[in-house]
Every structure is written in structure tokens, then in C-alpha cells.
Coordinates of C-alpha atoms in Angstrom, one line a residue:
Chain S
X30 CA 30.3 -1.0 -45.6
X31 CA 30.9 -3.5 -42.9
X32 CA 29.3 -6.8 -43.5
X33 CA 28.7 -9.7 -41.2
X34 CA 28.0 -13.2 -42.4
X35 CA 24.5 -14.6 -42.0
X36 CA 24.2 -17.2 -39.2
X37 CA 23.1 -20.7 -40.1
X38 CA 21.4 -21.7 -36.8
X39 CA 20.4 -19.5 -33.9
X40 CA 18.6 -16.2 -33.2
X41 CA 18.9 -12.7 -34.4
X42 CA 17.7 -10.0 -32.0
X43 CA 16.7 -7.2 -34.4
X44 CA 15.4 -3.6 -34.3
X45 CA 17.2 -2.8 -31.0
X46 CA 17.1 0.9 -30.4
X47 CA 20.6 2.3 -31.1
X48 CA 22.5 2.4 -27.9
X49 CA 20.7 -0.4 -26.2
X50 CA 22.6 -3.2 -27.9
X51 CA 25.5 -3.3 -25.5
X52 CA 23.2 -3.0 -22.5
X53 CA 21.1 -6.0 -23.7
X54 CA 24.3 -7.9 -24.4
X55 CA 25.4 -7.4 -20.8
X56 CA 21.9 -8.0 -19.4
X57 CA 21.6 -11.3 -21.2
X58 CA 25.1 -12.1 -20.1
X59 CA 26.1 -13.0 -23.6
X60 CA 29.8 -12.6 -22.7
X61 CA 29.3 -16.0 -21.0
X62 CA 28.0 -17.6 -24.2
X63 CA 30.0 -20.6 -25.6
X64 CA 28.8 -20.1 -29.1
X65 CA 29.8 -17.1 -31.4
X66 CA 27.9 -13.9 -30.7
X67 CA 28.0 -10.8 -32.8
X68 CA 26.9 -7.4 -31.6
X69 CA 26.3 -4.8 -34.3
X70 CA 26.0 -1.2 -33.4
X71 CA 24.6 1.8 -35.4
X72 CA 23.4 -0.3 -38.4
X73 CA 21.3 1.6 -40.9
X74 CA 17.5 1.0 -40.5
X75 CA 14.6 2.2 -42.5
X76 CA 12.4 1.9 -39.5
X77 CA 14.6 3.4 -36.8
X78 CA 17.2 5.4 -38.7
X79 CA 19.9 3.5 -36.8
X80 CA 19.6 0.3 -34.9
X81 CA 21.6 -2.3 -33.0
X82 CA 21.5 -6.1 -33.8
X83 CA 22.7 -9.1 -31.8
X84 CA 23.3 -12.5 -33.5
X85 CA 23.7 -15.6 -31.4
X86 CA 24.8 -18.8 -33.1
X87 CA 23.4 -22.2 -32.0
X88 CA 20.9 -21.0 -29.4
X89 CA 17.1 -20.7 -29.4
X90 CA 16.5 -19.5 -25.9
X91 CA 16.1 -15.9 -24.9
X92 CA 14.1 -14.2 -22.1
X93 CA 11.3 -12.4 -24.1
X94 CA 10.0 -10.8 -20.9
X95 CA 13.3 -9.2 -20.2
X96 CA 13.6 -7.9 -23.8
X97 CA 10.0 -6.6 -23.6
X98 CA 10.9 -4.5 -20.6
X99 CA 13.8 -2.9 -22.5
X100 CA 12.2 -2.1 -25.8
X101 CA 8.9 -3.3 -27.3
X102 CA 10.1 -2.7 -30.9
X103 CA 12.6 -5.5 -30.7
X104 CA 11.9 -8.5 -32.9
X105 CA 13.5 -11.9 -32.8
X106 CA 14.2 -14.1 -35.8
X107 CA 14.8 -17.8 -35.3
X108 CA 17.2 -19.1 -37.9
X109 CA 17.6 -22.8 -39.0
X110 CA 19.8 -23.9 -41.9
X111 CA 20.2 -20.3 -42.9
X112 CA 16.5 -19.6 -43.2
X113 CA 14.1 -17.7 -40.9
X114 CA 11.8 -20.3 -39.4
X115 CA 10.0 -18.1 -36.9
X116 CA 9.6 -14.4 -36.0
X117 CA 8.5 -13.1 -32.7
X118 CA 7.8 -9.6 -31.4
X119 CA 8.6 -9.0 -27.8
X120 CA 5.7 -8.0 -25.6
X121 CA 5.7 -5.8 -22.5
X122 CA 4.9 -8.3 -19.8
X123 CA 1.8 -7.7 -17.6
X124 CA 3.6 -9.3 -14.6
X125 CA 7.3 -9.4 -13.9
X126 CA 9.0 -11.6 -11.3
X127 CA 12.6 -11.1 -10.3
X128 CA 13.8 -8.9 -13.1
X129 CA 13.1 -5.6 -11.3
X130 CA 14.0 -4.6 -7.8
X131 CA 11.6 -2.4 -5.9
X132 CA 12.9 1.2 -5.5
X133 CA 11.2 1.6 -2.1
X134 CA 14.0 0.9 0.4
X135 CA 11.4 0.1 3.0
X136 CA 9.8 -2.6 0.9
X137 CA 10.1 -6.1 2.4
X138 CA 11.4 -7.5 -0.9
X139 CA 14.6 -5.5 -0.4
X140 CA 15.4 -7.1 2.9
X141 CA 13.9 -10.6 2.9
X142 CA 15.1 -12.7 0.0
X143 CA 12.7 -15.6 0.5
X144 CA 10.5 -14.4 -2.3
X145 CA 11.4 -12.7 -5.6
X146 CA 9.8 -9.3 -6.0
X147 CA 6.8 -9.3 -8.3
X148 CA 5.3 -6.4 -10.2
X149 CA 2.2 -5.6 -12.2
X150 CA 2.2 -3.3 -15.2
X151 CA 0.2 -0.2 -14.7
X152 CA 1.4 2.0 -17.6
X153 CA 2.4 0.6 -20.9
X154 CA 3.4 4.0 -22.3
X155 CA 5.6 4.9 -19.3
X156 CA 6.7 1.3 -18.7
X157 CA 5.7 1.6 -15.1
X158 CA 5.2 -1.3 -12.7
X159 CA 3.6 -1.4 -9.3
X160 CA 5.2 -3.6 -6.6
X161 CA 2.8 -6.3 -5.5
X162 CA 3.9 -6.0 -2.0
X163 CA 4.3 -2.3 -1.1
X164 CA 2.4 -0.6 -4.1
X165 CA 5.5 1.6 -5.0
X166 CA 5.7 2.5 -8.7
X167 CA 8.9 1.5 -10.3
X168 CA 10.4 1.8 -13.7
X169 CA 12.6 -0.8 -15.3
X170 CA 16.0 0.6 -16.1
X171 CA 18.8 -1.2 -18.0
Chain A
X26 CA 1.5 -21.5 -0.8
X27 CA -1.6 -21.4 1.4
X28 CA -4.8 -20.7 -0.5
X29 CA -8.5 -20.0 0.3
X30 CA -7.8 -18.3 3.6
X31 CA -9.3 -14.9 4.1
X32 CA -6.8 -12.3 5.4
X33 CA -7.0 -8.5 5.9
X34 CA -4.0 -7.0 4.2
X35 CA -5.7 -4.1 2.5
X36 CA -9.2 -2.8 2.5
X37 CA -8.9 -2.6 -1.3
X38 CA -9.3 -6.4 -1.2
X39 CA -12.7 -6.1 0.4
X40 CA -15.9 -5.1 -1.4
X41 CA -18.0 -2.2 -0.2
X42 CA -20.6 -4.7 1.0
X43 CA -18.0 -6.7 3.0
X44 CA -16.7 -3.6 4.6
X45 CA -20.2 -2.5 5.6
X46 CA -20.9 -5.9 7.0
X47 CA -17.9 -5.7 9.2
X48 CA -18.9 -2.2 10.4
X49 CA -22.4 -3.4 11.1
X50 CA -21.2 -6.4 13.0
X51 CA -18.9 -4.1 15.0
X52 CA -21.9 -2.1 15.9
X53 CA -23.9 -5.2 16.9
X54 CA -21.1 -6.4 19.1
X55 CA -20.8 -2.9 20.7
X56 CA -24.5 -2.9 21.5
X57 CA -24.5 -6.4 23.0
X58 CA -21.0 -7.5 23.8
X59 CA -22.2 -10.3 26.1
X60 CA -23.6 -12.2 23.1
X61 CA -20.1 -12.5 21.8
X62 CA -18.2 -13.1 25.0
X63 CA -17.6 -16.8 24.2
X64 CA -17.4 -16.6 20.4
X65 CA -13.7 -17.3 20.3
X66 CA -13.4 -19.7 23.2
X67 CA -10.5 -22.1 22.6
X68 CA -9.0 -19.9 19.9
X69 CA -5.6 -18.3 20.0
X70 CA -4.5 -15.1 18.4
X71 CA -0.8 -14.4 17.9
X72 CA 0.3 -10.7 18.0
X73 CA 3.5 -10.4 16.0
X74 CA 4.6 -6.9 16.6
X75 CA 8.0 -6.4 14.9
X76 CA 7.9 -2.8 16.0
X77 CA 6.2 -1.5 19.1
X78 CA 2.7 -0.1 19.0
X79 CA 1.2 -0.4 22.4
X80 CA -2.2 1.0 21.5
X81 CA -2.9 -1.2 18.4
X82 CA -1.6 -4.3 20.2
X83 CA -3.7 -3.7 23.3
X84 CA -6.7 -3.0 21.1
X85 CA -6.3 -6.3 19.3
X86 CA -5.6 -8.2 22.5
X87 CA -8.6 -6.6 24.3
X88 CA -10.8 -7.6 21.3
X89 CA -9.7 -11.3 21.4
X90 CA -10.0 -11.5 25.2
X91 CA -13.5 -10.0 25.1
X92 CA -14.4 -12.7 22.6
X93 CA -13.3 -15.3 25.1
X94 CA -10.1 -16.2 23.2
X95 CA -6.5 -16.2 24.2
X96 CA -3.5 -14.3 23.0
X97 CA 0.2 -14.8 22.7
X98 CA 2.9 -12.9 21.0
X99 CA 5.8 -10.4 21.1
X100 CA 6.1 -6.7 20.8
X101 CA 9.7 -6.3 19.8
X102 CA 11.6 -7.9 16.9
X103 CA 14.6 -8.4 19.2
X104 CA 12.7 -11.1 21.1
X105 CA 11.9 -13.1 17.9
X106 CA 13.9 -15.4 15.6
X107 CA 13.8 -12.7 12.9
X108 CA 16.7 -11.1 14.9
X109 CA 18.6 -14.3 14.0
X110 CA 17.9 -13.7 10.3
X111 CA 14.8 -15.9 9.9
X112 CA 12.6 -15.2 6.9
X113 CA 9.1 -14.0 7.5
X114 CA 7.8 -16.9 5.5
X115 CA 9.5 -19.4 7.9
X116 CA 8.2 -17.5 11.0
X117 CA 4.6 -17.5 9.8
X118 CA 4.6 -21.1 8.8
X119 CA 5.5 -22.0 12.4
X120 CA 3.1 -19.5 14.0
X121 CA 0.4 -21.1 11.9
X122 CA 0.7 -24.2 14.2
X123 CA 0.7 -22.2 17.4
X124 CA -2.3 -19.9 16.8
X125 CA -5.6 -19.7 14.9
X126 CA -5.2 -16.1 13.7
X127 CA -2.2 -13.7 13.6
X128 CA -2.0 -9.9 13.8
X129 CA 1.2 -8.5 12.3
X130 CA 2.8 -5.1 12.5
X131 CA 6.1 -4.7 10.7
X132 CA 8.3 -1.7 9.8
X133 CA 8.9 -3.1 6.3
X134 CA 6.1 -2.4 3.8
X135 CA 4.5 -5.4 2.2
X136 CA 5.5 -7.9 5.0
X137 CA 1.9 -8.9 6.0
X138 CA 1.2 -9.6 2.3
X139 CA 4.3 -11.8 2.1
X140 CA 3.3 -13.6 5.3
X141 CA -0.2 -14.2 4.0
X142 CA 1.2 -16.1 1.1
X143 CA 2.7 -18.7 3.3
X144 CA 0.3 -18.7 6.3
X145 CA -2.1 -21.5 7.1
X146 CA -4.1 -19.0 9.3
X147 CA -5.7 -15.6 8.6
X148 CA -3.3 -12.7 8.8
X149 CA -4.4 -9.2 9.8
X150 CA -2.2 -6.3 8.8
X151 CA -1.8 -4.1 11.9
X152 CA 0.4 -1.6 10.0
X153 CA 3.3 -2.1 7.6
X154 CA 5.6 0.9 7.7
X155 CA 4.1 3.9 6.0
X156 CA 2.0 1.7 3.7
X157 CA -1.3 0.5 5.1
X158 CA -3.1 0.3 8.4
X159 CA -6.6 -1.1 7.5
X160 CA -7.9 -1.7 11.0
X161 CA -7.4 2.0 11.8
X162 CA -9.7 2.8 8.8
X163 CA -12.2 0.2 10.0
X164 CA -12.1 1.9 13.3
X165 CA -12.8 5.3 11.7
X166 CA -15.6 3.8 9.7
X167 CA -17.4 2.2 12.7
X168 CA -17.0 5.6 14.5
X169 CA -18.5 7.5 11.6
X170 CA -21.3 4.9 11.2
X171 CA -22.1 5.0 14.9
X172 CA -21.9 8.8 15.5
X173 CA -23.2 10.0 12.2
X174 CA -25.8 7.4 11.6
X175 CA -24.3 6.0 8.5
X176 CA -21.3 6.2 6.1
X177 CA -22.8 8.0 3.1
X178 CA -23.2 11.7 2.0
X179 CA -20.9 13.4 4.5
X180 CA -18.7 16.4 4.1
X181 CA -15.4 15.3 5.5
X182 CA -12.6 17.7 6.5
X183 CA -9.1 16.3 6.8
X184 CA -6.6 18.5 8.5
X185 CA -2.8 18.3 9.0
X186 CA -0.3 16.2 7.2
X187 CA -2.2 15.0 4.1
X188 CA 0.9 14.2 2.2
X189 CA 2.5 11.4 4.2
X190 CA -0.4 10.4 6.5
X191 CA -1.3 6.8 5.6
X192 CA -4.3 6.9 7.8
X193 CA -5.7 9.8 5.8
X194 CA -5.0 8.2 2.5
X195 CA -6.7 5.0 3.5
X196 CA -9.7 6.8 4.9
X197 CA -10.2 8.9 1.8
X198 CA -10.0 6.0 -0.5
X199 CA -12.4 4.0 1.5
X200 CA -14.9 6.8 2.3
X201 CA -14.9 7.7 -1.4
X202 CA -16.5 4.3 -2.0
X203 CA -19.4 5.3 0.3
X204 CA -20.6 8.3 -1.7
X205 CA -18.9 11.0 0.3
X206 CA -20.4 14.3 -0.7
X207 CA -17.2 16.4 -0.4
X208 CA -13.6 16.1 0.9
X209 CA -12.3 19.3 2.4
X210 CA -8.5 19.1 2.5
X211 CA -7.0 21.4 5.1
X212 CA -3.2 21.5 5.1
X213 CA -0.1 23.7 4.7
X214 CA 1.2 23.9 1.1
X215 CA 4.1 21.6 2.0
X216 CA 1.8 18.8 3.1
X217 CA -1.1 18.7 0.6
X218 CA -2.6 15.5 -0.6
X219 CA -0.6 13.8 -3.3
X220 CA -1.7 14.7 -6.9
X221 CA -2.0 11.0 -7.8
X222 CA -4.6 10.5 -5.1
X223 CA -6.6 13.6 -6.1
X224 CA -6.5 12.3 -9.7
X225 CA -7.7 8.9 -8.5
X226 CA -10.7 10.4 -6.7
X227 CA -11.6 12.6 -9.7
X228 CA -11.3 9.7 -12.2
X229 CA -13.2 7.2 -10.1
X230 CA -15.7 8.9 -8.0
X231 CA -18.3 11.7 -8.2
X232 CA -16.9 13.6 -5.2
X233 CA -16.2 17.2 -4.7
X234 CA -12.7 18.2 -3.5
X235 CA -12.0 21.5 -1.9
X236 CA -8.6 22.6 -0.7
X237 CA -8.0 25.3 1.9
X238 CA -5.1 26.3 4.1
X239 CA -6.9 27.1 7.4
X240 CA -9.5 25.3 9.4
X241 CA -11.6 28.4 9.8
X242 CA -12.2 28.7 6.1
X243 CA -14.2 25.5 6.0
X244 CA -15.4 24.6 9.5
X245 CA -19.0 25.7 9.0
X246 CA -19.7 23.1 6.3
X247 CA -18.1 20.0 7.9
X248 CA -19.9 17.0 9.2
X249 CA -16.7 15.3 10.2
X250 CA -13.3 16.9 11.1
X251 CA -10.5 14.4 11.0
X252 CA -7.3 15.8 12.6
X253 CA -3.8 14.4 12.1
X254 CA -0.4 15.2 13.6
X255 CA 2.1 17.4 11.7
X256 CA 5.4 15.8 12.3
X257 CA 8.5 17.8 12.7
X258 CA 10.6 15.6 10.6
X259 CA 8.5 16.4 7.5
X260 CA 10.0 19.9 7.4
X261 CA 13.3 21.1 6.1
X262 CA 13.8 23.6 8.9
X263 CA 12.5 24.0 12.4
X264 CA 11.4 27.6 11.8
X265 CA 8.8 26.5 9.1
X266 CA 7.6 23.7 11.4
X267 CA 7.1 26.0 14.4
X268 CA 5.3 28.6 12.3
X269 CA 2.9 26.0 10.9
X270 CA 2.5 23.9 13.9
X271 CA 0.5 26.5 15.8
X272 CA -1.7 27.2 12.8
X273 CA -3.0 23.7 12.8
X274 CA -3.6 23.3 16.5
X275 CA -7.3 22.9 17.1
X276 CA -8.8 24.9 19.9
X277 CA -12.3 26.1 20.9
X278 CA -12.0 29.3 18.9
X279 CA -11.4 27.4 15.6
X280 CA -14.4 25.1 16.1
X281 CA -16.8 27.8 17.4
X282 CA -18.6 28.1 14.0
X283 CA -18.7 24.3 13.4
X284 CA -22.0 22.5 13.1
X285 CA -23.6 21.3 16.4
X286 CA -23.6 17.7 15.2
X287 CA -20.1 17.8 13.7
X288 CA -17.7 15.1 15.0
X289 CA -14.0 15.6 15.7
X290 CA -11.9 12.6 15.1
X291 CA -8.2 11.8 15.5
X292 CA -6.4 8.4 15.1
X293 CA -4.3 9.1 18.3
X294 CA -1.8 9.5 19.8
X295 CA -2.3 13.2 19.8
X296 CA 0.7 15.4 20.7
X297 CA -0.4 18.9 20.6
X298 CA -2.6 19.3 17.5
X299 CA -5.8 19.3 19.6
X300 CA -5.8 21.6 22.6
X301 CA -6.9 19.9 25.8
X302 CA -9.7 22.4 26.1
X303 CA -11.4 20.7 23.1
X304 CA -11.7 17.4 25.0
X305 CA -14.7 18.6 26.9
X306 CA -16.6 19.6 23.7
X307 CA -19.3 17.1 23.0
X308 CA -18.3 16.9 19.4
X309 CA -14.8 15.6 20.3
X310 CA -15.1 11.8 20.0
X311 CA -11.5 10.8 19.5
X312 CA -11.4 8.7 22.7
X313 CA -14.6 7.0 21.8
X314 CA -13.0 6.3 18.5
X315 CA -10.3 4.3 20.2
X316 CA -13.1 2.4 22.0
X317 CA -14.7 1.6 18.6
X318 CA -11.4 0.2 17.5
X319 CA -11.8 -2.7 19.9
X320 CA -15.3 -3.6 18.6
X321 CA -14.5 -3.4 15.0
X322 CA -11.5 -5.6 15.6
X323 CA -13.8 -8.1 17.5
X324 CA -16.0 -8.1 14.3
X325 CA -13.0 -8.7 12.1
X326 CA -11.6 -11.6 14.2
X327 CA -15.0 -13.3 14.4
X328 CA -15.4 -12.9 10.6
X329 CA -11.9 -14.2 9.7
X330 CA -12.2 -17.1 12.1
X331 CA -15.7 -17.8 10.9
X332 CA -17.1 -18.1 14.4
X333 CA -19.9 -15.6 14.2

């Protein structure tokens, strides 16, 4: 079985639904990272059957809102000196600014870039957001 | 961002009591306009019409002039700096120094909302694309209040394009708050009221909903008949449009069995959905409705400028 060394300092993004790992890797622009980053795909998981994992060395900053939009089962482990010092579950954000674009082509946020589009969560189950400007319902897609 | 200024972007931002207050003030002004002839003396209203709408613009301008105020503005985006690529936020910041209140119509949905976030003066949404047109709804409300003696307990028939018509959606949502007894939805199958709106009504209000295909099936029970235009571009082919168009033209035959005190409304402009012969029927009040638009806008301006 393939084994990857434990990181000493950094974060581990765990319980990523299998198939979403690479998408999150790209969305977080981890290819630009200066520290080592490991992307594991199709790792066995008791909870999910199969899962993806991302390990990022020497960083403690990650956009929890963005991860919440992608998959609410994701958990984040903060590692220091080889030990887990904190664990966080992502949450589906009630309000989102900038991460989603409104799907309504007639919405002002698609033609006037003065303000970032903002959305309010209307369905946690369907991950649906309502545009605060034109009321159009939009889903986040990675 | 500017705070604590009251705007009118959507009627959903106004309580039932506030809406009723506006309607009652509109009626008061209608009954004694002279009392309000100097209410807005020294005030300036900017009409920012990024797309043309002569009727709405004139109605607002007439309202402000009747209140003794002044107006300035444009009716075509080509004559404004937006043409040069200026952001709405920048435009409205400057307009805030030229006028005391601004009325905005814009083809892009959500623009008045964006403007209100940066404005130092009250913004009135005079229509943003296919999204909202709250002063049309206020006009309808004042008309119903005046000609039916109140807003509550009516059976309201809505006929025509119920799928895309923003006027109809806004009127339904607002009238539902005033204990409407029943909505009778009269439309071709292709243009029925969206399911989401029907669900919203069922979930939030104790109102009956009846759907029929033809006016004649429901005319006898209506207190109010609200007509809308069926637009050609909503159909896939011209044949379907032509077939349906005639079915939904209101004529004397179709309203023969209607109540004597029923009122027939239309947001105007009408094209051919109401035959000219209906104009002479006492129940046809769509031109009086346009008149009411001026008075309810007078009420709104005085409220937002706090000059009552």
C-alpha cells in the first residue's frame, strides 16, 4: 500500500469526497504553493469508502468558507511538531461574497465589477444561494 | 457605505403597515392635492433612466412637480457617463450631491440595490430588468384601495402572461399579505404562474388558488380582473402565439357575466389584449389606474424625503 509521510507542521484537509481532491487543489491554487503539498486520491476510508486528502506543509491558512461550499464533510487538522493541535469542521456559509458568480446574465454583478457579488444561503440540503441583488438562485459549482 | 436612509428597492423591505400608510397617504393627496402643492418646494428629484420608459418617467416627474419640487435627469444611458464605463456606485455618489432623491430604471437586475448601498439620498427602484417594479405595485394597490374600498378579502383574477410578468408576481406577493380571499390564475398552459411562487403562497398564506385556461370560466366570481399582455417572444413559434393571443383578448362578450362592481385593471401599455370596446365599460379603470400612479408616487416621495 502506498504510504505518505506524516507532516510535521501544516494542515491536512481530510474526508474530501473522492473525486473532489483535484478540484479543491486547483480551487485553492495549491500549485502556486512554495511549500510541499501532497494530494492523495482514492484513499480507503471507513466513513466514506474512498476519500481524497490534501496535506500542506508549513501553512495554517485555508479558506473555510470555500471548502464549506464544496463539501460539508471535509475536516481540517492543524499539525504542529507532528501532533494534531486543532481540528475544524467546515461549515456551509450563510453568506458568501465573491466566491460565486450569479448565473443570471442580466444581474448587475455580472457587468459592474465595483462590488463583489454576495449571496445568502436558502437551502443547506441543495446548497442553493440567492443573489442579494437580483434574487436569482444559484448553486456553487467547482 | 451610506446607512440609515430609507429607499424603495423592493416592497418586501416594507411592512404591511408601511405599505398601507403609503396607500392611505396617496388617497389623501388624491383627495386634496392642493394641501401638498408645496411639500417639496426647494427639493430636486433626479430621474436616472438607463433605459427608456416614458410613462413611468413622466409619472414620477409629474408627481414631483405637483409637490412643488424640481426634476432633472436623463432617459437614455447614451447620454450619461455610464456609456464611458463609469460604475453605478460612482454615478450615484455624484448624483447624491445634485439631487435630494433619485428614481432609477435600469436594464440590469439589482442595479437600484447596488446604487442604494452607495447613495447619500433615497433611491426609488423604477424597474430593474425583469426583476422588480415596486411603484407599479403601489399604483395597483392605491387603485384597488380607492375603487374597491380597501385591500382585503378580494377575489383577484390575473390573466395573460403569469410566467414572466414581474408586475403580476409582485402584485400577487403583496396582495397575499392583505388577506386576499382567492387568486384566480387565467393563462395558457405555456405561461402559468411559476410553481415556486404557488408554493410560496401555499406555505405562507391562507389563500385559495384556482387555475383556469379561459376568462369565461371564472369571470362571475371576480372582484378584480387584472389583465396583462402576452408577448410574442415568449412563444416558440408564431402559430402558437397567434392561436393563443385571440383567446386572451378581453372584449364585451367575455365580461358580460362579470360582477357589476368588478374592476378591470391593466398596468399599460396595452397592445391588443383589451378591445377598445371595453374602454367605455364603467368597470374598466386602467386609465384611472395610471392616474393613481402619480398620487402614490407623490406619497412615496413625501415619505422618503420626510416632508409630509
